[in-house]
Amino acid sequence: MSAIENDWLEPLKPEFGKAYYKELYQKIRSEYNTHKIFPAADDIFNAFQFTPLKEVKAVILGQDPYHGDGQAHGLCFSVKPDVDIPPSLVNIYQELHDDLGCFIPNNGYLEKWAHQGVLMLNTVLTVRAHAANSHRGIGWEQFTDAAIRILNEQDKPIVFILWGSPAQKKAAMLNNPRHLILKAPHPSPLSAYRGFFGSRPFSQTNDFLEKHGEQPIDWQIENV
């Protein structure tokens, strides 16, 4: 696994010495040696690498990485530019279009958001190929919960975008009055029609940021 090298390292450092993380590290090494695992080992911590702690303005919480070949690259909901846009992201783009008028791009590569301060964090950071949730419960949740607690402690306005019940359970950890919590059903085709469509998370995020003197996010993903 590649190391975290930016300002996330210091606050997360205590986790690396804990028993659960040592077990998790050994388990993950074994998994990469014996199975096809996504994302690539060097991409596991991309959410942290692409969005330094000091730059976080918004957080989108996903569940675990895409488990299809070539999809996952370490940012929740995002796929590499030459990969078909997954159904949940199709619905995210539809809501983005309806909310802000953004055109629907020809790719699902969301790195632009990450570089503007949108932390795109899965609660579980790895998965076996073609086996959704296969790395649930091996320790990643404890690690990403630590990251969420660190974010909660930040003395600046941050928007937490929680789609679906697993993400919304993390709201119990978020008690800093400076932050905004937005909840909606998951954008999956199974649940998007239960209130994800029409929830306007993108305009609400930008309105909140601008109200607190922060630059809004340019949510438009360009064609490639």
PDB file of C-alpha atoms in Angstrom, residues 4 22 43 81 110 112 118 192:
ATOM      1  CA  ILE A   4      -0.404   8.882   2.974  1.00  0.00           C
ATOM      2  CA  LYS A  22      -1.801  -4.022  12.004  1.00  0.00           C
ATOM      3  CA  ASP A  43      -4.609   3.873  -5.324  1.00  0.00           C
ATOM      4  CA  PRO A  81     -12.058   8.041 -18.001  1.00  0.00           C
ATOM      5  CA  LEU A 110     -14.431  12.739 -10.782  1.00  0.00           C
ATOM      6  CA  LYS A 112     -11.710  17.353 -10.643  1.00  0.00           C
ATOM      7  CA  VAL A 118     -14.413  17.304  -2.190  1.00  0.00           C
ATOM      8  CA  ALA A 192     -32.800   7.101  -6.322  1.00  0.00           C
TER       9      ALA A 192
END
